[in-house]
Coordinates of C-alpha atoms and ligand atoms in Angstrom, one line a residue:
X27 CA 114.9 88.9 100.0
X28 CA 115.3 91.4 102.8
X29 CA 112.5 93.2 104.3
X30 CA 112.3 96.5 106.1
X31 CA 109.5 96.6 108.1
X32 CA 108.4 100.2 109.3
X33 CA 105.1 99.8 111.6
X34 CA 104.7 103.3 112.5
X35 CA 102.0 104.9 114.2
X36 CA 98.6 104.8 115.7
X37 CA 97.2 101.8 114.2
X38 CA 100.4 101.3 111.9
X39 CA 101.3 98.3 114.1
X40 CA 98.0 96.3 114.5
X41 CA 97.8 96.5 110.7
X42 CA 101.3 95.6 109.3
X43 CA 101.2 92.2 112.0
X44 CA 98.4 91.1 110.2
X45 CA 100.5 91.8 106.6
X46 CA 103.7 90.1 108.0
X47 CA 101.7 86.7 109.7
X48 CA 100.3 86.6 105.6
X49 CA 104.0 86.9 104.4
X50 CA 104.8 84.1 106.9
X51 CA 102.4 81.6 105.6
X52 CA 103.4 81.9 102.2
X53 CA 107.0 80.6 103.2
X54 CA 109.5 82.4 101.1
X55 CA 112.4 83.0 101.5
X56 CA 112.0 86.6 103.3
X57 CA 114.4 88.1 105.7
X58 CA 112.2 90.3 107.7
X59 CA 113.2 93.4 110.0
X60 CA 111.4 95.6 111.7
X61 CA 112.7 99.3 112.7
X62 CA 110.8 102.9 114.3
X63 CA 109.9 104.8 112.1
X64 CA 107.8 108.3 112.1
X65 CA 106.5 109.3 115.9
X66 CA 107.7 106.3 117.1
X67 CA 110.9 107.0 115.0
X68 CA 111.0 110.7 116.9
X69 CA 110.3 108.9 120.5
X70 CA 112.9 106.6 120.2
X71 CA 115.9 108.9 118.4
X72 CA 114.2 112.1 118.0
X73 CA 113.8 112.0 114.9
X74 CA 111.0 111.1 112.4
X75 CA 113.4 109.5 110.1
X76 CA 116.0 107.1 112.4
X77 CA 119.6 107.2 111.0
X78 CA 119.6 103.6 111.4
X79 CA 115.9 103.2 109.7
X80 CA 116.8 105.0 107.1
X81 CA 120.3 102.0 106.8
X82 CA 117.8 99.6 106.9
X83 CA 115.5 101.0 103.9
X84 CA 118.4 101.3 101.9
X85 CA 120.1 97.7 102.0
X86 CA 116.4 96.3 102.0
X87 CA 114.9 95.0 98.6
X88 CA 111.8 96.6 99.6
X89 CA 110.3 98.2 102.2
X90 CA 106.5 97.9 103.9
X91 CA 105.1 100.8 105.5
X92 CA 102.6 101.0 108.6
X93 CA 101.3 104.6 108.8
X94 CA 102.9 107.6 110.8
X95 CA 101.3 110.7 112.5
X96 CA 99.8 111.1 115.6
X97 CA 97.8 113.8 117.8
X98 CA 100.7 113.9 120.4
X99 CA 103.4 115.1 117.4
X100 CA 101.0 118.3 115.8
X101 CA 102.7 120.9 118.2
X102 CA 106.6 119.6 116.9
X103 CA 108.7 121.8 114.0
X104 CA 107.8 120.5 110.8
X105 CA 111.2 118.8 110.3
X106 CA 110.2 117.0 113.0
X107 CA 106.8 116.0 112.4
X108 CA 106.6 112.6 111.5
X109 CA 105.2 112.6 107.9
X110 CA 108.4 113.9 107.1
X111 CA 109.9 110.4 107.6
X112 CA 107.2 109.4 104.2
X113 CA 109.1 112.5 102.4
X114 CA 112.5 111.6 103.3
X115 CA 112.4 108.2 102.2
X116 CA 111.2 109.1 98.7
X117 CA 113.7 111.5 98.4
X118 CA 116.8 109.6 99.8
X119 CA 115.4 106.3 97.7
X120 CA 114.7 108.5 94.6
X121 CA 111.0 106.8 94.9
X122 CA 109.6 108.6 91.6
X123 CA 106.5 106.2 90.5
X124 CA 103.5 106.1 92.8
X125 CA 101.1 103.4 92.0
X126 CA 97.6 103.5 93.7
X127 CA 95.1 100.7 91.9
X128 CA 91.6 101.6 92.8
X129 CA 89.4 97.7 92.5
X130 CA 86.1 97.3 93.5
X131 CA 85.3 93.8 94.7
X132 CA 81.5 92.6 93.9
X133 CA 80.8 92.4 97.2
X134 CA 81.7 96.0 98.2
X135 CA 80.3 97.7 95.4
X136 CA 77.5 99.1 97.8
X137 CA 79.9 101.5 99.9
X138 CA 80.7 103.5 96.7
X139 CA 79.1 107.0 96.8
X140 CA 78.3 105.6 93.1
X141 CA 75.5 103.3 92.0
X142 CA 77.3 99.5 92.2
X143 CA 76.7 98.5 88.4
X144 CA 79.3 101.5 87.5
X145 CA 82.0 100.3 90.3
X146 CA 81.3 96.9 90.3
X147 CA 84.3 94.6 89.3
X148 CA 86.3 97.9 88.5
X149 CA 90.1 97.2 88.7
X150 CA 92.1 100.7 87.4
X151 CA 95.6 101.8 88.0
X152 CA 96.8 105.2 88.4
X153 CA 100.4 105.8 88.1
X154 CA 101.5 108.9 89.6
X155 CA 105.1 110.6 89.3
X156 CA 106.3 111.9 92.3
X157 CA 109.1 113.8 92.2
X158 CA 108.8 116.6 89.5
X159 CA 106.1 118.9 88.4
X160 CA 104.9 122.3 89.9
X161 CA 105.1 120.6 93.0
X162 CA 109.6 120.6 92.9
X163 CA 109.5 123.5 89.7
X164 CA 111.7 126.6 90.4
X165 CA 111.5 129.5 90.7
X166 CA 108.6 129.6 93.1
X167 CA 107.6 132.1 95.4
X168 CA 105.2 135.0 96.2
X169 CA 106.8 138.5 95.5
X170 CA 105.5 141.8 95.5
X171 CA 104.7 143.6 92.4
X172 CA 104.9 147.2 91.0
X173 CA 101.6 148.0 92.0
X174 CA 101.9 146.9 95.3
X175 CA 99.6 143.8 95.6
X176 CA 101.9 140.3 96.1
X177 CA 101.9 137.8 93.8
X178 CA 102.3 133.9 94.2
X179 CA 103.9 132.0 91.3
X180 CA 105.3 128.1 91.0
X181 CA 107.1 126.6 87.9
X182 CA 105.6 123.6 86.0
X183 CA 108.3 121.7 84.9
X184 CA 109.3 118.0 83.2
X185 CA 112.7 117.0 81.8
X186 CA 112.5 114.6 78.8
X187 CA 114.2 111.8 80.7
X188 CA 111.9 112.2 83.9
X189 CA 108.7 111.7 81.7
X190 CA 110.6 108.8 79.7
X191 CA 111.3 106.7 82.8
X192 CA 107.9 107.4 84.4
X193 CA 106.2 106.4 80.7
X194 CA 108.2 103.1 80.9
X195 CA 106.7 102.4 84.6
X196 CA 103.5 102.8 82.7
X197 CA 103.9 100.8 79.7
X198 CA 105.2 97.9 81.9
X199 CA 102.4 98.2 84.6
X200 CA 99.9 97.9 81.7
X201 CA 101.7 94.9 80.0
X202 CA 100.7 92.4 83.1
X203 CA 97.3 94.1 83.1
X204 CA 95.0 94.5 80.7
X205 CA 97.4 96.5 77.9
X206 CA 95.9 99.3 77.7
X207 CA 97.5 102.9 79.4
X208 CA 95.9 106.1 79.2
X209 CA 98.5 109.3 79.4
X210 CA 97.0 111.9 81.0
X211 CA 98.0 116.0 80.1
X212 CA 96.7 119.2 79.7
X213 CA 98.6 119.6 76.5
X214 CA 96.0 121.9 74.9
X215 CA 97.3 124.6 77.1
X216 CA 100.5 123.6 78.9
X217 CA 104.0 123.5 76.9
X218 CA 105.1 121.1 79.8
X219 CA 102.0 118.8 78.8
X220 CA 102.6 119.0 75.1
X221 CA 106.3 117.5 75.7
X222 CA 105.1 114.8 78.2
X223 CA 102.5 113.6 75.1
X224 CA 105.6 113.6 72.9
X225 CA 107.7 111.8 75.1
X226 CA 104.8 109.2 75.9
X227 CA 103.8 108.6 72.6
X228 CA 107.5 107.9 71.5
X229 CA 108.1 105.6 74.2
X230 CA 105.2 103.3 73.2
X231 CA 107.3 102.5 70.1
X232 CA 108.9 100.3 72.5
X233 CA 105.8 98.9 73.5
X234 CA 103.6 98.0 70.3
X235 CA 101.7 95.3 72.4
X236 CA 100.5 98.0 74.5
X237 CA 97.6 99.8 73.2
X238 CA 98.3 104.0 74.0
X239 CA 95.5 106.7 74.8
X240 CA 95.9 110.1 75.4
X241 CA 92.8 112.5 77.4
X242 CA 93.2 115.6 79.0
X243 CA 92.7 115.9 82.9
X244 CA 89.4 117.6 82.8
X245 CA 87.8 115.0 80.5
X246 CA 89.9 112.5 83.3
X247 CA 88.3 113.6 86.2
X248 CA 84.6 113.3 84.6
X249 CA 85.4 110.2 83.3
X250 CA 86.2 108.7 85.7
X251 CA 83.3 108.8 87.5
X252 CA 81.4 108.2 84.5
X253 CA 82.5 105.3 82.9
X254 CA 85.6 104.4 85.3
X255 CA 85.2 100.9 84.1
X256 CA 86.7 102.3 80.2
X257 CA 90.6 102.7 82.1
X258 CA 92.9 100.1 83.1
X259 CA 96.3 102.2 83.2
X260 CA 96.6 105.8 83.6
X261 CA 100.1 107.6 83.4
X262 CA 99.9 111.2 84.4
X263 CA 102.7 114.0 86.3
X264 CA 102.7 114.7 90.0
X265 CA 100.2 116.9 90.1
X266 CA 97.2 116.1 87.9
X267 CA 98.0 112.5 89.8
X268 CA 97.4 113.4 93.1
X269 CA 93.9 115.3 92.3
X270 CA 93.1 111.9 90.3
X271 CA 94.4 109.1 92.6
X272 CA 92.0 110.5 95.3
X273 CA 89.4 111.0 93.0
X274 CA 89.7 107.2 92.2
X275 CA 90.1 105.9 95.4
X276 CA 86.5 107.0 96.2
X277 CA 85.3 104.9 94.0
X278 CA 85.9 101.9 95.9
X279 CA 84.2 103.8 99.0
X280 CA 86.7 101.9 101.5
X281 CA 90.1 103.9 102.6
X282 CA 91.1 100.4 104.7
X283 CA 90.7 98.6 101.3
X284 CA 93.6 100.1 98.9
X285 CA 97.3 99.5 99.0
X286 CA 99.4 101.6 97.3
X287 CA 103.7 101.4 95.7
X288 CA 106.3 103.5 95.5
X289 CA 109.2 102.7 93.1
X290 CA 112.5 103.7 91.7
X291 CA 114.1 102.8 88.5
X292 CA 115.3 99.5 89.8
X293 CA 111.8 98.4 91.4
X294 CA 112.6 98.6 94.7
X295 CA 109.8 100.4 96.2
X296 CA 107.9 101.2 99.5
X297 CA 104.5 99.7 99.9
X298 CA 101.7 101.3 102.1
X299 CA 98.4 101.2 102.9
X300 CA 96.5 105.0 101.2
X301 CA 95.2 105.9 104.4
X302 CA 96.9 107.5 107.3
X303 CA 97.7 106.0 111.4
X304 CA 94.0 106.5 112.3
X305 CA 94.5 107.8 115.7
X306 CA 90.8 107.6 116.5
X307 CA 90.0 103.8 115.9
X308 CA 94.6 102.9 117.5
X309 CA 94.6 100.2 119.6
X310 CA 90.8 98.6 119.5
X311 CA 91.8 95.8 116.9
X312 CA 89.1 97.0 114.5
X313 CA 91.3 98.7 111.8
X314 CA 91.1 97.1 108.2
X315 CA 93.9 95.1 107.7
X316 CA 93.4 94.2 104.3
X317 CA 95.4 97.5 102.4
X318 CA 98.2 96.7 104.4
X319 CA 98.1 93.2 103.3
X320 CA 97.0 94.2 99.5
X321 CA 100.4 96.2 100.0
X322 CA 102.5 92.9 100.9
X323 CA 100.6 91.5 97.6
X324 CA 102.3 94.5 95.3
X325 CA 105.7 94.1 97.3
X326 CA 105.3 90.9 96.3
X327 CA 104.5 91.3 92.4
X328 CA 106.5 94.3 91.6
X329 CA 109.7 94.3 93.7
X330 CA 110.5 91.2 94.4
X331 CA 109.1 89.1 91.1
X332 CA 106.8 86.4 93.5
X333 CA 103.9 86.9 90.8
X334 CA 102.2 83.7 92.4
X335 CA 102.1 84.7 95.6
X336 CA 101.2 87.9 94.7
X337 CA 97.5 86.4 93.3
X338 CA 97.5 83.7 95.9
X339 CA 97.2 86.4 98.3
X340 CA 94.8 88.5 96.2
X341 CA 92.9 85.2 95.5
X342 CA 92.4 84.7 99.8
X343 CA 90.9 88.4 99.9
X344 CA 88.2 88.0 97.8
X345 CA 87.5 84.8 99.2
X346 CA 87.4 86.0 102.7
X347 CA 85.2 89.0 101.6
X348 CA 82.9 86.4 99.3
X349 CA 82.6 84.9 103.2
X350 CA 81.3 87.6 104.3
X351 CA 84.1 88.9 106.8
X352 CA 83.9 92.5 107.3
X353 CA 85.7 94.7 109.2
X354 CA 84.2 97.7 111.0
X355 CA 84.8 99.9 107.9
X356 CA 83.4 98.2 105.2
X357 CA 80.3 95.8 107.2
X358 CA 76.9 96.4 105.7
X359 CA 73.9 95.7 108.5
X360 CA 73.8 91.6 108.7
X361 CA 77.5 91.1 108.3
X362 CA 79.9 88.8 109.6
X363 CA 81.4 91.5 111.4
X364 CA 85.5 90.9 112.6
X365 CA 88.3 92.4 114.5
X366 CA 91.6 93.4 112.8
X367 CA 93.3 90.3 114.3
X368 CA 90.3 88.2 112.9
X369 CA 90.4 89.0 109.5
X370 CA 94.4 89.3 109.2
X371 CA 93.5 85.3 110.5
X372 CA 90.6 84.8 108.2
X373 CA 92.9 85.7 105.1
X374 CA 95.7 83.1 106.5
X375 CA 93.8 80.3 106.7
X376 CA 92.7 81.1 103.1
X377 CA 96.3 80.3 102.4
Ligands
LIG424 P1 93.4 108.6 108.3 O1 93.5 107.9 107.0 O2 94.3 108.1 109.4 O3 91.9 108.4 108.9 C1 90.8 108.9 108.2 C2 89.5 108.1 108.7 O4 89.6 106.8 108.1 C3 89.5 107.9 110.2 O5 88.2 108.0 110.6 C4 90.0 106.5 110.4 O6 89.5 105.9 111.6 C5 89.6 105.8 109.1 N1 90.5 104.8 108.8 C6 91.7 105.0 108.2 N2 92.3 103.8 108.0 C7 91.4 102.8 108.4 C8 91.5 101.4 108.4 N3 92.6 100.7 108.0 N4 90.4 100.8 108.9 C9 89.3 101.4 109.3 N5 89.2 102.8 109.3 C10 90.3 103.5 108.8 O7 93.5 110.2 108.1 P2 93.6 111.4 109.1 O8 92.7 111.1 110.3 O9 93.4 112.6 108.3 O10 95.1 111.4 109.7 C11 95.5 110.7 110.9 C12 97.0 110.8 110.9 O11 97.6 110.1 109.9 C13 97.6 112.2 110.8 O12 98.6 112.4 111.6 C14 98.0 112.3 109.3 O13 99.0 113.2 109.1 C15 98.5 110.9 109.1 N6 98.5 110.4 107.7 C16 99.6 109.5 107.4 C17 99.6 109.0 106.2 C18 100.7 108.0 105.9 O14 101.3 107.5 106.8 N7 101.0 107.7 104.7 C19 98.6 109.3 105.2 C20 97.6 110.1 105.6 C21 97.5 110.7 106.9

């Protein structure tokens, strides 16, 4: 099984060492290499997304992701920045299927912005698609009217087949969960929400084991930080996921605790920490490591088929944080406080 391993920037390589010396004590059979990607992509090549990086992503049977971005690369072109490297790997690898799970471990349920016995033990996962919606719909464009005064205008759009295969991520993300996926619309007012429902519900004919709910993104958003605890799967389009996967990852409180996939048809996907390169904290060995290595965990269980390792890894998290190691980030006053190095060793010797 061949790696591509893309560090990054800013903290992007302090992290993803952590991940890889947790992928080496497992002992699979995992072919690992590492290429620039991002800044670092753009110092090396100039460009944000290397020729040969990009070579590499392709042949690899997935790919783990540092972070890019830093303060020295806000003055270059656009095409140049390097988030644009993130953009053009989704597009060349037709990554449609973003999966962000938002869990809550008992221990952490006091850095939620909401009281712990709502959060606490909460394990959710939001399923995102990526590559349609208003977001890609044409036309789009502001114009100027009759009257004068412009107007701005962008097409919400989904093809039948793009909310099939996105519905069968769902289904299957749900079946080694908990069963259950909600499918999130606005069809009370949008046409292209009214189809997605249709197309959702008749996929789930395929999938009588899973157990289908529909809600409309309003009654989402409040929900979920109502009852958060009621979900196990959502399903929703491009937009109305990115409001909601945000929304749901601050209910774990913790940005350096949550992994996050990217897939195509055939599984192959790009795993990455949610948060960004963190610029301000680069270099002092007190990033959380722990998304990065959550994101070898998914790698692990939805690319490449290593379910065991997958939990064994999952399993040494919780145990280190039942321990009481805390990075920076996350320590309450009293804790067993720990570099970046520290806990990426805490979590091996778990193993
Ligand atoms: P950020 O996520 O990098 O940082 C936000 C805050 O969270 C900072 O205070 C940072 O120190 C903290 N933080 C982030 N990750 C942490 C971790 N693992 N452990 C402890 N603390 C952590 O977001 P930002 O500051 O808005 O962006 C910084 C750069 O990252 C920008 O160039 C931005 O474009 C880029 N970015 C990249 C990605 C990506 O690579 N996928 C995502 C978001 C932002």
């Amino acid at each position: 099984m061949k790696i591509a391993v893309l560090p990054g920037d800013g903290i992007g390589s302090e992290i993803i060492a952590q991940a890889l010396a947790v992928l080496k004590r497992l002992e699979l059979p995992l072919e690992l290499e590492t290429a620039a990607v991002g800044g670092a992509g753009y110092d090396a090549s100039g460009d944000p997304l290397p020729e040969a990086t990009l070579k590499l992503a392709r042949e690899a049977d997935a790919i783990l992701f540092g972070a890019v971005g830093g303060w020295k690369y806000d003055e270059l072109p656009r095409a140049k920045r390097p988030e644009q490297a993130i953009l053009g790997l989704r597009k060349h690898l037709s990554l449609f299927a973003n999966l962000r799970p938002a869990q809550v471990y008992a221990e952490l349920a006091g850095a939620s912005a909401l009281r712990a016995e709502v959060v606490a033990g909460l394990d959710i996962l939001i399923i995102r698609e990526l590559t349609g919606d208003i977001y890609f719909g044409q036309p789009r464009g502001i114009h100027k009217l009759p009257d004068g005064q412009r107007e701005g205008f962008d097409t919400m759009r989904y093809t039948e087949s793009e909310i099939r295969r996105i519905a069968h991520v769902g289904y299957q993300a749900a079946r080694k969960r908990g069963r259950k996926l909600c499918s999130v619309d606005k069809a009370n007012v949008l046409e292209t929400s009214q189809l997605w429902r249709d197309v959702v519900t008749e996929v789930g004919k395929e999938y009588s084991d899973v157990e289908l709910s529909h809600m409309y993104v309003d009654n989402c958003a409040m929900q979920l930080v109502r009852t958060p605890k009621q979900f196990d799967v959502i399903v929703t389009g491009n937009m109305f996921g990115d409001i909601l996967s945000d929304e749901a990852s601050m209910l774990t409180g913790s940005i350096g605790m949550l992994p996050s996939a990217s897939l195509d048809a055939k599984n192959k996907g790009l795993y990455e920490p949610i948060h960004g390169s963190a610029p301000d904290i680069a270099g002092k060995d007190i990033a959380n490591p722990l998304a990065t290595i959550l994101s070898a965990a998914m790698m692990l269980r939805y690319s490449l088929n290593q379910v065991a390792a997958a939990d064994r890894i999952e399993s040494a998290v919780k145990k280190v944080l039942q321990d009481g190691y805390r990075t920076a980030d996350i320590a309450e006053a009293g804790a067993r406080k720990v570099g970046t190095k520290e806990m990426g060793e805490a979590v091996v010797a778990c193993l």
